[in-house]
């Protein structure tokens, strides 16, 4: 009983198979409309990413996702509609080798009009043809959406 398990996935950090790797734990929202996925690009960055972010101390996945999406996209998620999509892991963009990002993804409906916040320079609806513009986890997510025939 090392205190693991208080937040989803925390127990994985103590697993021997994780030795030598550092994890950046993120939550993300998969939004698909008209067979395209919504992605965002931060100010001063080149790569697009799936909207979301990191959990703050004491936050549940749902609380963190609702907060991050409000901050980035200026919409309110419909809490009752939030459902798990999947978990993706890849080398973290711009970080030392072995630093992995673990992206726990959800689907949800929202209320309001999507608009880029101050930290976001651009929002874009993309198909698999835009893969080269994405982060490593973004490519994994778009490949998964394509495999499930949810996007073009």
XYZ file of C-alpha atoms in Angstrom:
152
model
C 0.000 0.000 0.000
C 2.254 2.755 -1.310
C -0.586 5.183 -1.895
C -0.967 4.106 -5.511
C -4.422 3.925 -6.998
C -5.685 7.270 -5.704
C -5.842 8.505 -9.282
C -6.465 6.395 -12.354
C -3.328 4.768 -13.670
C -1.117 5.848 -10.774
C -0.316 2.238 -9.880
C 1.420 1.758 -13.218
C 4.251 4.071 -12.165
C 5.441 1.507 -9.613
C 5.455 -1.386 -12.067
C 8.900 -2.934 -12.742
C 8.195 -2.929 -16.501
C 8.231 0.879 -16.394
C 11.823 1.156 -15.129
C 13.977 3.633 -17.011
C 11.023 5.478 -18.449
C 9.486 8.743 -17.330
C 5.793 9.253 -18.020
C 3.869 12.412 -18.780
C 0.263 11.617 -17.976
C -2.286 13.488 -20.117
C -5.999 13.434 -20.781
C -7.455 14.223 -24.192
C -10.782 14.694 -25.937
C -11.460 12.946 -29.233
C -13.920 15.057 -31.212
C -15.039 13.775 -34.615
C -17.446 15.595 -36.912
C -18.164 14.930 -40.587
C -15.441 12.247 -40.591
C -12.775 14.709 -39.383
C -10.987 15.002 -36.018
C -10.508 18.292 -34.163
C -6.888 19.102 -33.319
C -5.210 22.185 -31.856
C -1.849 23.914 -32.183
C -0.300 25.888 -29.323
C 1.195 29.341 -29.930
C 4.730 29.072 -31.278
C 4.521 25.308 -31.954
C 4.437 23.427 -35.265
C 2.720 20.161 -34.336
C -1.020 19.803 -33.813
C -2.291 17.805 -30.826
C -5.485 16.302 -29.494
C -7.080 18.871 -27.112
C -6.615 18.184 -23.394
C -3.867 18.395 -20.820
C -2.482 17.315 -17.484
C -4.406 16.476 -14.335
C -3.925 18.858 -11.411
C -3.428 17.476 -7.885
C -6.600 15.846 -6.598
C -8.499 16.060 -9.905
C -10.370 13.107 -11.388
C -9.985 12.441 -15.117
C -13.438 13.960 -15.693
C -12.667 17.141 -13.712
C -9.330 17.632 -15.480
C -10.816 17.012 -18.925
C -13.707 19.442 -18.335
C -11.266 22.125 -17.077
C -8.710 21.673 -19.865
C -11.330 21.698 -22.630
C -12.896 24.856 -21.203
C -9.419 26.457 -21.095
C -8.401 25.393 -24.617
C -11.646 25.299 -26.632
C -13.984 27.527 -24.570
C -16.800 24.940 -24.488
C -18.450 23.036 -21.643
C -18.373 19.249 -21.806
C -21.641 17.471 -21.044
C -20.409 15.400 -18.079
C -22.993 12.631 -18.542
C -21.738 12.097 -22.121
C -18.048 11.572 -21.228
C -16.956 8.026 -22.101
C -13.550 6.345 -22.440
C -12.073 6.037 -25.932
C -8.637 4.512 -25.335
C -5.086 4.993 -24.034
C -2.124 5.794 -26.291
C 1.588 5.909 -25.410
C 4.486 7.350 -27.412
C 7.817 9.120 -27.049
C 7.027 12.639 -25.779
C 7.560 15.321 -28.430
C 10.647 17.462 -27.703
C 11.569 15.535 -24.521
C 14.589 13.290 -23.731
C 14.578 9.762 -25.167
C 12.571 7.444 -22.902
C 10.221 10.204 -21.750
C 6.837 8.836 -22.712
C 3.472 10.515 -22.935
C 0.475 8.434 -21.873
C -2.676 9.948 -23.348
C -5.948 8.719 -21.824
C -8.600 9.700 -24.357
C -12.304 10.292 -23.955
C -15.239 11.131 -26.194
C -17.882 13.633 -25.097
C -20.545 16.026 -26.280
C -20.142 19.735 -25.584
C -22.179 22.910 -25.269
C -21.036 26.207 -26.774
C -19.044 27.233 -29.826
C -15.536 25.879 -30.310
C -12.952 28.659 -30.336
C -9.219 28.774 -29.738
C -8.217 30.147 -26.342
C -5.256 32.439 -25.649
C -2.841 29.490 -25.445
C -4.115 27.943 -28.702
C -3.114 29.513 -32.008
C -5.210 27.328 -34.296
C -7.997 24.737 -34.298
C -8.341 22.481 -37.315
C -10.611 19.622 -38.431
C -8.352 17.037 -40.090
C -8.417 13.738 -41.946
C -5.692 11.078 -42.044
C -4.125 13.045 -44.932
C -2.900 15.570 -42.301
C -0.938 12.976 -40.265
C 2.427 14.642 -40.921
C 1.270 17.696 -38.914
C 0.590 15.682 -35.740
C 2.517 14.680 -32.612
C 3.382 10.970 -32.166
C 0.309 10.262 -30.023
C -1.778 12.280 -32.487
C -0.686 9.937 -35.285
C -1.584 6.891 -33.168
C -5.030 8.362 -32.441
C -5.750 9.261 -36.061
C -4.618 5.784 -37.191
C -7.039 4.292 -34.645
C -9.910 6.524 -35.838
C -9.123 5.526 -39.432
C -9.010 1.816 -38.528
C -12.448 2.173 -36.881
C -13.706 3.944 -40.050
C -14.638 7.070 -38.054
C -12.607 9.490 -40.211
C -11.341 9.689 -43.790
